[in-house]
mmCIF file of C-alpha atoms and ligand atoms in Angstrom:
data_model
loop_
_atom_site.group_PDB
_atom_site.id
_atom_site.type_symbol
_atom_site.label_atom_id
_atom_site.label_comp_id
_atom_site.label_asym_id
_atom_site.label_seq_id
_atom_site.Cartn_x
_atom_site.Cartn_y
_atom_site.Cartn_z
ATOM 1 C CA UNK A 4 -3.383 -21.671 -6.943
ATOM 2 C CA UNK A 5 -3.475 -22.672 -3.299
ATOM 3 C CA UNK A 6 -4.073 -26.282 -2.355
ATOM 4 C CA UNK A 7 -6.951 -26.845 0.066
ATOM 5 C CA UNK A 8 -4.489 -27.448 2.900
ATOM 6 C CA UNK A 9 -2.550 -24.286 2.061
ATOM 7 C CA UNK A 10 -5.818 -22.328 1.890
ATOM 8 C CA UNK A 11 -6.687 -23.422 5.435
ATOM 9 C CA UNK A 12 -3.248 -22.372 6.683
ATOM 10 C CA UNK A 13 -3.144 -19.058 4.842
ATOM 11 C CA UNK A 14 -6.669 -18.177 5.907
ATOM 12 C CA UNK A 15 -5.945 -18.844 9.573
ATOM 13 C CA UNK A 16 -2.602 -17.045 9.537
ATOM 14 C CA UNK A 17 -3.979 -13.995 7.767
ATOM 15 C CA UNK A 18 -7.013 -13.672 10.010
ATOM 16 C CA UNK A 19 -4.762 -14.029 13.024
ATOM 17 C CA UNK A 20 -2.374 -11.305 11.878
ATOM 18 C CA UNK A 21 -5.220 -8.802 11.480
ATOM 19 C CA UNK A 22 -6.224 -9.356 15.089
ATOM 20 C CA UNK A 23 -2.595 -9.113 16.204
ATOM 21 C CA UNK A 24 -2.309 -5.731 14.478
ATOM 22 C CA UNK A 25 -5.504 -4.501 16.135
ATOM 23 C CA UNK A 26 -4.577 -5.834 19.571
ATOM 24 C CA UNK A 27 -2.745 -2.709 20.845
ATOM 25 C CA UNK A 28 -5.778 -0.554 20.013
ATOM 26 C CA UNK A 29 -8.649 0.244 22.341
ATOM 27 C CA UNK A 30 -12.249 0.247 21.079
ATOM 28 C CA UNK A 31 -12.023 4.055 21.024
ATOM 29 C CA UNK A 32 -8.800 3.959 18.942
ATOM 30 C CA UNK A 33 -10.568 1.589 16.546
ATOM 31 C CA UNK A 34 -13.523 3.921 15.995
ATOM 32 C CA UNK A 35 -11.860 7.165 14.899
ATOM 33 C CA UNK A 36 -11.709 8.311 11.255
ATOM 34 C CA UNK A 37 -9.246 11.198 11.088
ATOM 35 C CA UNK A 38 -9.840 12.113 7.415
ATOM 36 C CA UNK A 39 -12.016 10.792 4.573
ATOM 37 C CA UNK A 40 -9.237 8.542 3.179
ATOM 38 C CA UNK A 41 -8.794 6.841 6.565
ATOM 39 C CA UNK A 42 -11.071 4.040 7.722
ATOM 40 C CA UNK A 43 -11.502 3.058 11.368
ATOM 41 C CA UNK A 44 -9.637 -0.074 12.465
ATOM 42 C CA UNK A 45 -12.850 -1.850 13.385
ATOM 43 C CA UNK A 46 -14.201 -1.096 9.892
ATOM 44 C CA UNK A 47 -11.155 -2.778 8.304
ATOM 45 C CA UNK A 48 -11.640 -5.807 10.592
ATOM 46 C CA UNK A 49 -15.288 -6.022 9.601
ATOM 47 C CA UNK A 50 -14.916 -5.259 5.894
ATOM 48 C CA UNK A 51 -12.365 -8.026 5.226
ATOM 49 C CA UNK A 52 -14.771 -10.370 7.015
ATOM 50 C CA UNK A 53 -17.632 -9.125 4.844
ATOM 51 C CA UNK A 54 -15.479 -9.961 1.816
ATOM 52 C CA UNK A 55 -15.283 -13.654 2.777
ATOM 53 C CA UNK A 56 -18.966 -13.678 3.659
ATOM 54 C CA UNK A 57 -20.041 -12.060 0.379
ATOM 55 C CA UNK A 58 -17.718 -13.698 -2.121
ATOM 56 C CA UNK A 59 -17.113 -17.104 -0.513
ATOM 57 C CA UNK A 60 -19.724 -18.140 2.073
ATOM 58 C CA UNK A 61 -22.809 -16.819 0.263
ATOM 59 C CA UNK A 62 -21.811 -18.727 -2.831
ATOM 60 C CA UNK A 63 -20.230 -21.906 -1.537
ATOM 61 C CA UNK A 64 -21.535 -22.598 2.017
ATOM 62 C CA UNK A 65 -24.912 -24.331 1.710
ATOM 63 C CA UNK A 66 -27.557 -22.676 3.866
ATOM 64 C CA UNK A 67 -25.223 -19.943 5.103
ATOM 65 C CA UNK A 68 -27.106 -17.249 7.013
ATOM 66 C CA UNK A 69 -25.454 -13.894 7.545
ATOM 67 C CA UNK A 70 -24.350 -12.848 11.034
ATOM 68 C CA UNK A 71 -26.276 -9.606 10.613
ATOM 69 C CA UNK A 72 -28.016 -8.566 7.399
ATOM 70 C CA UNK A 73 -27.295 -4.881 8.163
ATOM 71 C CA UNK A 74 -23.558 -5.561 7.841
ATOM 72 C CA UNK A 75 -23.999 -6.293 4.133
ATOM 73 C CA UNK A 76 -24.484 -2.582 3.563
ATOM 74 C CA UNK A 77 -22.332 -1.225 6.412
ATOM 75 C CA UNK A 78 -19.180 -3.058 5.370
ATOM 76 C CA UNK A 79 -19.473 -3.020 1.586
ATOM 77 C CA UNK A 80 -16.634 -0.763 0.441
ATOM 78 C CA UNK A 81 -17.156 -0.007 -3.230
ATOM 79 C CA UNK A 82 -18.854 -3.006 -4.882
ATOM 80 C CA UNK A 83 -21.820 -1.550 -6.798
ATOM 81 C CA UNK A 84 -22.715 -5.022 -8.050
ATOM 82 C CA UNK A 85 -23.278 -6.288 -4.504
ATOM 83 C CA UNK A 86 -25.733 -3.661 -3.348
ATOM 84 C CA UNK A 87 -25.928 -0.429 -1.332
ATOM 85 C CA UNK A 88 -23.040 0.763 0.825
ATOM 86 C CA UNK A 89 -22.459 3.191 3.648
ATOM 87 C CA UNK A 90 -20.685 6.495 2.942
ATOM 88 C CA UNK A 91 -16.915 6.061 3.062
ATOM 89 C CA UNK A 92 -16.312 9.511 4.508
ATOM 90 C CA UNK A 93 -18.738 8.832 7.402
ATOM 91 C CA UNK A 94 -17.422 5.466 8.577
ATOM 92 C CA UNK A 95 -15.975 7.101 11.684
ATOM 93 C CA UNK A 96 -19.417 8.279 12.761
ATOM 94 C CA UNK A 97 -20.614 4.736 13.356
ATOM 95 C CA UNK A 98 -20.382 3.787 17.021
ATOM 96 C CA UNK A 99 -22.208 0.512 16.355
ATOM 97 C CA UNK A 100 -21.235 -2.207 15.918
ATOM 98 C CA UNK A 101 -18.450 -1.589 18.406
ATOM 99 C CA UNK A 102 -14.991 -3.123 18.182
ATOM 100 C CA UNK A 103 -15.944 -6.020 20.443
ATOM 101 C CA UNK A 104 -19.042 -6.802 18.395
ATOM 102 C CA UNK A 105 -16.888 -6.767 15.262
ATOM 103 C CA UNK A 106 -14.731 -9.371 17.003
ATOM 104 C CA UNK A 107 -17.782 -11.602 17.393
ATOM 105 C CA UNK A 108 -18.634 -11.101 13.723
ATOM 106 C CA UNK A 109 -15.119 -12.201 12.816
ATOM 107 C CA UNK A 110 -15.388 -15.303 14.981
ATOM 108 C CA UNK A 111 -18.732 -16.222 13.411
ATOM 109 C CA UNK A 112 -17.403 -15.933 9.874
ATOM 110 C CA UNK A 113 -14.130 -17.672 10.768
ATOM 111 C CA UNK A 114 -16.101 -20.642 12.112
ATOM 112 C CA UNK A 115 -18.202 -20.813 8.941
ATOM 113 C CA UNK A 116 -15.062 -20.597 6.818
ATOM 114 C CA UNK A 117 -13.368 -23.309 8.858
ATOM 115 C CA UNK A 118 -16.359 -25.591 8.285
ATOM 116 C CA UNK A 119 -16.344 -24.851 4.577
ATOM 117 C CA UNK A 120 -12.592 -25.290 4.166
ATOM 118 C CA UNK A 121 -12.611 -28.533 6.159
ATOM 119 C CA UNK A 122 -14.608 -30.112 3.331
ATOM 120 C CA UNK A 123 -12.745 -28.402 0.497
ATOM 121 C CA UNK A 124 -10.529 -30.391 -1.865
ATOM 122 C CA UNK A 125 -7.860 -29.299 -4.329
ATOM 123 C CA UNK A 126 -10.439 -29.711 -7.102
ATOM 124 C CA UNK A 127 -12.617 -26.867 -5.754
ATOM 125 C CA UNK A 128 -10.770 -24.374 -7.885
ATOM 126 C CA UNK A 129 -13.416 -21.622 -7.995
ATOM 127 C CA UNK A 130 -13.634 -21.630 -4.208
ATOM 128 C CA UNK A 131 -9.869 -21.756 -3.707
ATOM 129 C CA UNK A 132 -9.363 -18.901 -6.157
ATOM 130 C CA UNK A 133 -11.696 -16.674 -4.140
ATOM 131 C CA UNK A 134 -10.203 -17.694 -0.781
ATOM 132 C CA UNK A 135 -6.771 -16.788 -2.109
ATOM 133 C CA UNK A 136 -8.104 -13.446 -3.343
ATOM 134 C CA UNK A 137 -9.711 -12.887 0.067
ATOM 135 C CA UNK A 138 -6.392 -13.561 1.806
ATOM 136 C CA UNK A 139 -4.536 -11.075 -0.395
ATOM 137 C CA UNK A 140 -7.384 -8.592 0.059
ATOM 138 C CA UNK A 141 -7.094 -8.877 3.837
ATOM 139 C CA UNK A 142 -3.325 -8.358 3.555
ATOM 140 C CA UNK A 143 -3.969 -5.127 1.662
ATOM 141 C CA UNK A 144 -6.219 -4.018 4.493
ATOM 142 C CA UNK A 145 -3.591 -4.954 7.084
ATOM 143 C CA UNK A 146 -1.326 -2.378 5.470
ATOM 144 C CA UNK A 147 -4.203 0.112 5.261
ATOM 145 C CA UNK A 148 -4.990 -0.507 8.932
ATOM 146 C CA UNK A 149 -1.442 0.519 9.882
ATOM 147 C CA UNK A 150 -1.424 3.535 7.545
ATOM 148 C CA UNK A 151 -4.766 4.631 8.914
ATOM 149 C CA UNK A 152 -4.046 4.192 12.600
ATOM 150 C CA UNK A 153 -0.797 6.101 12.112
ATOM 151 C CA UNK A 154 -2.817 9.038 10.833
ATOM 152 C CA UNK A 155 -5.379 8.703 13.618
ATOM 153 C CA UNK A 156 -2.723 8.684 16.342
ATOM 154 C CA UNK A 157 -0.811 11.546 14.702
ATOM 155 C CA UNK A 158 -3.686 13.853 15.664
ATOM 156 C CA UNK A 159 -2.977 13.253 19.362
ATOM 157 C CA UNK A 160 -0.954 16.207 20.738
ATOM 158 C CA UNK A 161 0.435 13.915 23.445
ATOM 159 C CA UNK A 162 2.311 11.836 20.837
ATOM 160 C CA UNK A 163 0.377 8.573 20.989
ATOM 161 C CA UNK A 164 2.353 5.380 20.443
ATOM 162 C CA UNK A 165 0.910 2.408 18.551
ATOM 163 C CA UNK A 166 3.815 0.120 19.369
ATOM 164 C CA UNK A 167 7.346 1.066 20.481
ATOM 165 C CA UNK A 168 9.714 0.838 17.537
ATOM 166 C CA UNK A 169 13.505 0.718 17.322
ATOM 167 C CA UNK A 170 15.031 3.730 15.559
ATOM 168 C CA UNK A 171 17.365 2.769 12.741
ATOM 169 C CA UNK A 172 20.571 4.774 13.087
ATOM 170 C CA UNK A 173 22.334 3.361 10.045
ATOM 171 C CA UNK A 174 24.338 5.832 8.018
ATOM 172 C CA UNK A 175 23.406 5.720 4.376
ATOM 173 C CA UNK A 176 26.272 5.829 1.910
ATOM 174 C CA UNK A 177 26.483 8.152 -1.135
ATOM 175 C CA UNK A 178 24.059 7.480 -3.945
ATOM 176 C CA UNK A 179 25.230 5.073 -6.644
ATOM 177 C CA UNK A 180 23.449 4.055 -9.830
ATOM 178 C CA UNK A 181 22.743 0.885 -11.763
ATOM 179 C CA UNK A 182 22.871 1.287 -15.536
ATOM 180 C CA UNK A 183 20.149 -0.439 -17.530
ATOM 181 C CA UNK A 184 21.736 -0.290 -20.935
ATOM 182 C CA UNK A 185 21.128 -0.740 -23.848
ATOM 183 C CA UNK A 186 17.354 -0.804 -23.267
ATOM 184 C CA UNK A 187 15.173 -2.035 -26.100
ATOM 185 C CA UNK A 188 12.100 -4.280 -26.052
ATOM 186 C CA UNK A 189 11.481 -5.954 -22.687
ATOM 187 C CA UNK A 190 8.646 -8.140 -21.437
ATOM 188 C CA UNK A 191 6.739 -6.923 -18.369
ATOM 189 C CA UNK A 192 3.787 -8.163 -16.348
ATOM 190 C CA UNK A 193 3.103 -11.304 -14.346
ATOM 191 C CA UNK A 194 3.966 -14.664 -15.915
ATOM 192 C CA UNK A 195 0.891 -16.360 -14.446
ATOM 193 C CA UNK A 196 2.759 -18.680 -12.076
ATOM 194 C CA UNK A 197 1.472 -18.040 -8.552
ATOM 195 C CA UNK A 198 -0.975 -15.455 -7.283
ATOM 196 C CA UNK A 199 -1.240 -12.027 -8.877
ATOM 197 C CA UNK A 200 -3.926 -9.398 -9.168
ATOM 198 C CA UNK A 201 -5.641 -8.972 -12.513
ATOM 199 C CA UNK A 202 -4.037 -5.554 -13.061
ATOM 200 C CA UNK A 203 -0.558 -7.163 -13.332
ATOM 201 C CA UNK A 204 -1.458 -8.930 -16.556
ATOM 202 C CA UNK A 205 -1.458 -9.620 -19.467
ATOM 203 C CA UNK A 206 2.276 -9.953 -19.881
ATOM 204 C CA UNK A 207 3.370 -7.797 -22.789
ATOM 205 C CA UNK A 208 6.316 -6.048 -24.434
ATOM 206 C CA UNK A 209 7.356 -2.443 -23.871
ATOM 207 C CA UNK A 210 10.293 -0.497 -25.260
ATOM 208 C CA UNK A 211 12.795 1.067 -22.878
ATOM 209 C CA UNK A 212 15.403 3.670 -23.734
ATOM 210 C CA UNK A 213 18.730 3.229 -21.894
ATOM 211 C CA UNK A 214 18.352 4.505 -18.317
ATOM 212 C CA UNK A 215 19.905 4.301 -14.907
ATOM 213 C CA UNK A 216 18.233 3.810 -11.586
ATOM 214 C CA UNK A 217 19.336 4.758 -8.082
ATOM 215 C CA UNK A 218 20.621 1.920 -5.901
ATOM 216 C CA UNK A 219 18.824 3.218 -2.827
ATOM 217 C CA UNK A 220 15.922 5.425 -1.794
ATOM 218 C CA UNK A 221 16.111 9.164 -1.177
ATOM 219 C CA UNK A 222 16.873 9.763 2.501
ATOM 220 C CA UNK A 223 15.322 12.032 5.107
ATOM 221 C CA UNK A 224 18.598 13.963 5.295
ATOM 222 C CA UNK A 225 18.545 14.586 1.557
ATOM 223 C CA UNK A 226 14.930 15.683 1.824
ATOM 224 C CA UNK A 227 15.851 18.155 4.560
ATOM 225 C CA UNK A 228 18.439 19.621 2.164
ATOM 226 C CA UNK A 229 15.729 19.936 -0.507
ATOM 227 C CA UNK A 230 13.554 21.847 1.963
ATOM 228 C CA UNK A 231 16.468 24.053 3.036
ATOM 229 C CA UNK A 232 17.109 24.897 -0.626
ATOM 230 C CA UNK A 233 13.557 26.206 -0.969
ATOM 231 C CA UNK A 234 12.144 23.033 -2.461
ATOM 232 C CA UNK A 235 8.609 23.844 -1.382
ATOM 233 C CA UNK A 236 8.914 27.522 -2.410
ATOM 234 C CA UNK A 237 10.164 27.252 -5.989
ATOM 235 C CA UNK A 238 7.349 26.867 -8.476
ATOM 236 C CA UNK A 239 9.739 25.867 -11.259
ATOM 237 C CA UNK A 240 10.321 22.523 -9.538
ATOM 238 C CA UNK A 241 6.657 21.555 -9.446
ATOM 239 C CA UNK A 242 4.008 20.214 -11.743
ATOM 240 C CA UNK A 243 1.158 22.723 -11.923
ATOM 241 C CA UNK A 244 -1.334 20.561 -10.008
ATOM 242 C CA UNK A 245 1.272 19.897 -7.340
ATOM 243 C CA UNK A 246 2.160 23.565 -6.971
ATOM 244 C CA UNK A 247 -1.532 24.331 -6.546
ATOM 245 C CA UNK A 248 -1.782 21.838 -3.672
ATOM 246 C CA UNK A 249 1.386 23.176 -2.039
ATOM 247 C CA UNK A 250 -0.375 26.533 -1.804
ATOM 248 C CA UNK A 251 -3.785 25.154 -0.940
ATOM 249 C CA UNK A 252 -2.561 22.787 1.791
ATOM 250 C CA UNK A 253 0.402 24.820 2.977
ATOM 251 C CA UNK A 254 2.812 21.934 2.452
ATOM 252 C CA UNK A 255 6.345 22.694 3.660
ATOM 253 C CA UNK A 256 7.569 19.143 4.358
ATOM 254 C CA UNK A 257 6.441 15.487 4.095
ATOM 255 C CA UNK A 258 3.362 14.413 6.000
ATOM 256 C CA UNK A 259 4.161 13.828 9.691
ATOM 257 C CA UNK A 260 7.195 16.165 9.679
ATOM 258 C CA UNK A 261 7.151 19.098 12.053
ATOM 259 C CA UNK A 262 9.856 21.748 12.301
ATOM 260 C CA UNK A 263 11.653 21.940 15.633
ATOM 261 C CA UNK A 264 14.204 24.740 15.385
ATOM 262 C CA UNK A 265 16.833 23.538 12.910
ATOM 263 C CA UNK A 266 15.713 19.936 13.029
ATOM 264 C CA UNK A 267 12.609 17.961 12.143
ATOM 265 C CA UNK A 268 10.379 15.849 14.329
ATOM 266 C CA UNK A 269 8.569 12.991 12.592
ATOM 267 C CA UNK A 270 5.514 11.151 13.858
ATOM 268 C CA UNK A 271 5.939 7.372 13.626
ATOM 269 C CA UNK A 272 3.980 4.384 14.902
ATOM 270 C CA UNK A 273 6.531 4.407 17.721
ATOM 271 C CA UNK A 274 5.595 8.013 18.528
ATOM 272 C CA UNK A 275 7.282 11.315 17.615
ATOM 273 C CA UNK A 276 11.088 11.565 17.345
ATOM 274 C CA UNK A 277 13.790 13.397 15.397
ATOM 275 C CA UNK A 278 14.351 12.308 11.814
ATOM 276 C CA UNK A 279 17.420 10.184 11.131
ATOM 277 C CA UNK A 280 19.396 11.435 8.116
ATOM 278 C CA UNK A 281 20.007 7.972 6.659
ATOM 279 C CA UNK A 282 16.470 6.626 6.867
ATOM 280 C CA UNK A 283 14.385 6.782 3.704
ATOM 281 C CA UNK A 284 11.989 9.702 3.447
ATOM 282 C CA UNK A 285 8.391 8.517 3.359
ATOM 283 C CA UNK A 286 4.883 9.950 3.300
ATOM 284 C CA UNK A 287 5.510 12.113 0.274
ATOM 285 C CA UNK A 288 3.010 12.594 -2.537
ATOM 286 C CA UNK A 289 3.731 11.919 -6.185
ATOM 287 C CA UNK A 290 3.947 15.680 -6.672
ATOM 288 C CA UNK A 291 6.618 16.012 -3.983
ATOM 289 C CA UNK A 292 8.554 13.021 -5.329
ATOM 290 C CA UNK A 293 8.487 14.533 -8.803
ATOM 291 C CA UNK A 294 9.604 17.974 -7.550
ATOM 292 C CA UNK A 295 12.448 16.435 -5.563
ATOM 293 C CA UNK A 296 13.622 14.471 -8.599
ATOM 294 C CA UNK A 297 13.669 17.648 -10.689
ATOM 295 C CA UNK A 298 15.630 19.462 -7.967
ATOM 296 C CA UNK A 299 18.113 16.570 -7.898
ATOM 297 C CA UNK A 300 18.612 16.707 -11.693
ATOM 298 C CA UNK A 301 16.911 13.354 -12.153
ATOM 299 C CA UNK A 302 13.400 11.999 -12.678
ATOM 300 C CA UNK A 303 11.126 9.243 -11.407
ATOM 301 C CA UNK A 304 11.347 5.832 -13.100
ATOM 302 C CA UNK A 305 8.462 4.599 -15.184
ATOM 303 C CA UNK A 306 6.776 1.556 -13.713
ATOM 304 C CA UNK A 307 8.317 -0.574 -16.456
ATOM 305 C CA UNK A 308 11.825 0.748 -15.830
ATOM 306 C CA UNK A 309 11.340 -0.109 -12.149
ATOM 307 C CA UNK A 310 10.092 -3.616 -12.943
ATOM 308 C CA UNK A 311 12.863 -4.277 -15.434
ATOM 309 C CA UNK A 312 15.556 -3.074 -13.018
ATOM 310 C CA UNK A 313 14.063 -5.009 -10.086
ATOM 311 C CA UNK A 314 13.778 -8.187 -12.152
ATOM 312 C CA UNK A 315 17.184 -7.926 -13.801
ATOM 313 C CA UNK A 316 19.261 -6.418 -10.986
ATOM 314 C CA UNK A 317 17.278 -6.940 -7.782
ATOM 315 C CA UNK A 318 17.119 -10.014 -5.582
ATOM 316 C CA UNK A 319 13.727 -11.634 -6.064
ATOM 317 C CA UNK A 320 14.089 -13.283 -2.657
ATOM 318 C CA UNK A 321 13.911 -9.846 -1.029
ATOM 319 C CA UNK A 322 10.249 -9.640 -2.019
ATOM 320 C CA UNK A 323 9.546 -12.520 0.352
ATOM 321 C CA UNK A 324 11.098 -11.000 3.451
ATOM 322 C CA UNK A 325 9.246 -11.693 6.692
ATOM 323 C CA UNK A 326 6.909 -9.053 8.036
ATOM 324 C CA UNK A 327 8.069 -7.817 11.409
ATOM 325 C CA UNK A 328 5.480 -6.198 13.610
ATOM 326 C CA UNK A 329 8.326 -5.108 15.886
ATOM 327 C CA UNK A 330 9.949 -3.169 13.053
ATOM 328 C CA UNK A 331 7.495 -0.907 11.292
ATOM 329 C CA UNK A 332 9.870 1.914 10.382
ATOM 330 C CA UNK A 333 11.629 1.927 6.978
ATOM 331 C CA UNK A 334 15.357 1.308 7.327
ATOM 332 C CA UNK A 335 18.373 2.895 5.685
ATOM 333 C CA UNK A 336 20.394 1.248 2.903
ATOM 334 C CA UNK A 337 23.427 -0.892 3.620
ATOM 335 C CA UNK A 338 25.504 0.688 0.847
ATOM 336 C CA UNK A 339 26.122 -2.516 -1.071
ATOM 337 C CA UNK A 340 26.630 -0.723 -4.390
ATOM 338 C CA UNK A 341 23.723 -2.551 -5.989
ATOM 339 C CA UNK A 342 19.950 -2.152 -5.978
ATOM 340 C CA UNK A 343 18.629 -2.058 -2.415
ATOM 341 C CA UNK A 344 15.381 -1.239 -0.614
ATOM 342 C CA UNK A 345 13.214 -2.503 -3.466
ATOM 343 C CA UNK A 346 10.863 -4.171 -0.977
ATOM 344 C CA UNK A 347 9.857 -3.792 2.616
ATOM 345 C CA UNK A 348 10.866 -0.175 3.221
ATOM 346 C CA UNK A 349 8.874 2.374 1.158
ATOM 347 C CA UNK A 350 6.617 2.029 -1.838
ATOM 348 C CA UNK A 351 8.243 3.903 -4.693
ATOM 349 C CA UNK A 352 6.428 6.404 -6.859
ATOM 350 C CA UNK A 353 6.752 5.992 -10.593
ATOM 351 C CA UNK A 354 5.968 8.454 -13.368
ATOM 352 C CA UNK A 355 3.409 6.021 -14.814
ATOM 353 C CA UNK A 356 -0.315 6.596 -14.777
ATOM 354 C CA UNK A 357 -2.320 3.607 -13.554
ATOM 355 C CA UNK A 358 -3.707 2.244 -16.806
ATOM 356 C CA UNK A 359 -4.820 -1.161 -18.095
ATOM 357 C CA UNK A 360 -2.222 -3.301 -19.817
ATOM 358 C CA UNK A 361 -2.912 -4.208 -23.453
ATOM 359 C CA UNK A 362 -5.702 -6.819 -23.713
ATOM 360 C CA UNK A 363 -6.677 -6.322 -20.024
ATOM 361 C CA UNK A 364 -10.228 -7.425 -19.228
ATOM 362 C CA UNK A 365 -12.010 -7.283 -15.898
ATOM 363 C CA UNK A 366 -13.487 -10.503 -14.512
ATOM 364 C CA UNK A 367 -17.270 -10.904 -14.784
ATOM 365 C CA UNK A 368 -19.398 -10.124 -11.746
ATOM 366 C CA UNK A 369 -18.856 -7.913 -8.726
ATOM 367 C CA UNK A 370 -15.354 -9.263 -8.055
ATOM 368 C CA UNK A 371 -14.355 -7.659 -11.370
ATOM 369 C CA UNK A 372 -14.729 -4.310 -9.590
ATOM 370 C CA UNK A 373 -11.626 -5.100 -7.521
ATOM 371 C CA UNK A 374 -9.061 -3.178 -9.598
ATOM 372 C CA UNK A 375 -10.137 -2.297 -13.096
ATOM 373 C CA UNK A 376 -12.603 0.476 -12.353
ATOM 374 C CA UNK A 377 -9.918 2.550 -10.617
ATOM 375 C CA UNK A 378 -7.800 2.975 -13.731
ATOM 376 C CA UNK A 379 -8.283 6.723 -13.930
ATOM 377 C CA UNK A 380 -6.518 9.619 -12.240
ATOM 378 C CA UNK A 381 -4.013 7.586 -10.220
ATOM 379 C CA UNK A 382 -0.261 6.939 -10.346
ATOM 380 C CA UNK A 383 1.554 3.628 -9.919
ATOM 381 C CA UNK A 384 3.861 2.829 -6.999
ATOM 382 C CA UNK A 385 6.147 -0.216 -7.091
ATOM 383 C CA UNK A 386 7.972 -2.368 -4.560
ATOM 384 C CA UNK A 387 6.456 -2.641 -1.084
ATOM 385 C CA UNK A 388 6.686 -0.909 2.272
ATOM 386 C CA UNK A 389 7.469 -1.571 5.909
ATOM 387 C CA UNK A 390 3.763 -2.183 6.562
ATOM 388 C CA UNK A 391 3.357 -4.701 3.725
ATOM 389 C CA UNK A 392 2.664 -8.232 5.024
ATOM 390 C CA UNK A 393 4.942 -11.119 4.052
ATOM 391 C CA UNK A 394 4.081 -12.793 0.778
ATOM 392 C CA UNK A 395 2.402 -9.695 -0.584
ATOM 393 C CA UNK A 396 5.264 -8.175 -2.611
ATOM 394 C CA UNK A 397 6.519 -9.118 -6.053
ATOM 395 C CA UNK A 398 8.281 -7.375 -8.963
ATOM 396 C CA UNK A 399 5.095 -7.029 -11.019
ATOM 397 C CA UNK A 400 2.858 -5.683 -8.196
ATOM 398 C CA UNK A 401 1.094 -2.433 -9.103
ATOM 399 C CA UNK A 402 0.043 -0.282 -6.181
ATOM 400 C CA UNK A 403 -1.806 2.923 -7.066
ATOM 401 C CA UNK A 404 -2.925 6.151 -5.432
ATOM 402 C CA UNK A 405 -3.907 9.660 -6.515
ATOM 403 C CA UNK A 406 -0.872 11.907 -7.016
ATOM 404 C CA UNK A 407 -1.741 14.090 -4.020
ATOM 405 C CA UNK A 408 -2.071 11.272 -1.439
ATOM 406 C CA UNK A 409 0.715 10.836 1.081
ATOM 407 C CA UNK A 410 -0.558 8.881 4.049
ATOM 408 C CA UNK A 411 0.858 5.716 2.471
ATOM 409 C CA UNK A 412 4.446 4.615 3.200
ATOM 410 C CA UNK A 413 5.514 6.225 -0.065
ATOM 411 C CA UNK A 414 9.116 7.093 -0.853
ATOM 412 C CA UNK A 415 11.329 8.016 -3.790
ATOM 413 C CA UNK A 416 13.792 6.137 -5.978
ATOM 414 C CA UNK A 417 15.408 8.301 -8.632
ATOM 415 C CA UNK A 418 16.073 7.433 -12.258
ATOM 416 C CA UNK A 419 17.877 9.234 -15.077
ATOM 417 C CA UNK A 420 18.362 9.002 -18.802
ATOM 418 C CA UNK A 421 21.763 7.594 -19.682
ATOM 419 C CA UNK A 422 22.244 10.302 -22.285
ATOM 420 C CA UNK A 423 21.845 12.976 -19.588
ATOM 421 C CA UNK A 424 23.860 11.318 -16.872
HETATM 422 FE FE1 FE2 B 28 -11.357 -3.900 0.499
#
């Protein structure tokens, strides 16, 4: 748990980063919702503020009066236990409050939080627990903010740029594998030391058959070869639900790819440009990742294979890499011959459904709605991505999305059974 001093620092740093990420965006940029999954930037800025107001200030700040009672409904995301909420799919239709007014709301709540935290001691464990949760919640929305604004700006036929970004020209070396042999019973889940979300526990034992896992992510060049080999036209490569969506949505390539003669243009936060063969492919759905793996004669790892390999063969320090707002594009592998790109490039799809661990229980009250109620119809992704803030990645972290979603920075790491390899 955070100390009171650390809580003050983390709160200030996290709130500041959100505003830094929003800074390049005009009030008009911050208002658009380009599809139901996307939320406007100003909504993210307000909702994370609402979280501190609802779960911290209302409970712990004596005599706290809300900045605007209407915001309690407008910026509630999905907490049924808190009260009514505004339709998620219609967030982009709200012109009021505007982005500048949301800024004032943030300043009001920040001042109230500063007052509260100034008098907080290390013994205020209930308060510190919720501040820490609020910080990690805001970090999740920082990544969502970047995912969402990327989608918003991708609609612009003029090729809107969020922030100029260096293109990584590294050449990725041939794929190598790390053997995880002999398998057997292994312990997975968070050990309870340091922050983790409830869905990462309880720690428990699973049984793994011997397997191998790819040392790097699938590249854009390899994905182009998959497309050229009819990857999106061969039903035998696809799960039935995925094949249905390929037809329904007309998928022929990852999200943000556009054919340009024999090459591919990709929309990035730095604007549109040609793909680079060695960079990891991203913005693919679980269905596409699964089809690619089948085409490549491999499969996706289970979430426990990924965690075991990352814990045993990865460098834990990589999970703590600094977040670089100047470098928001996933980079190619260095070709070290060992596990690379576990963190900070692309989230990696697993073949595991998002389910509760044995003995999992949600916390009482509305905050218990944070994770547990979404354990249906979604798949787990592991690692972290180029938009993931520093201090937000760890080997046991369970990200989750429906199998058809692909506006996340989602990529592919292959696995294989040793017996087949
Ligand atoms: Fe949220």
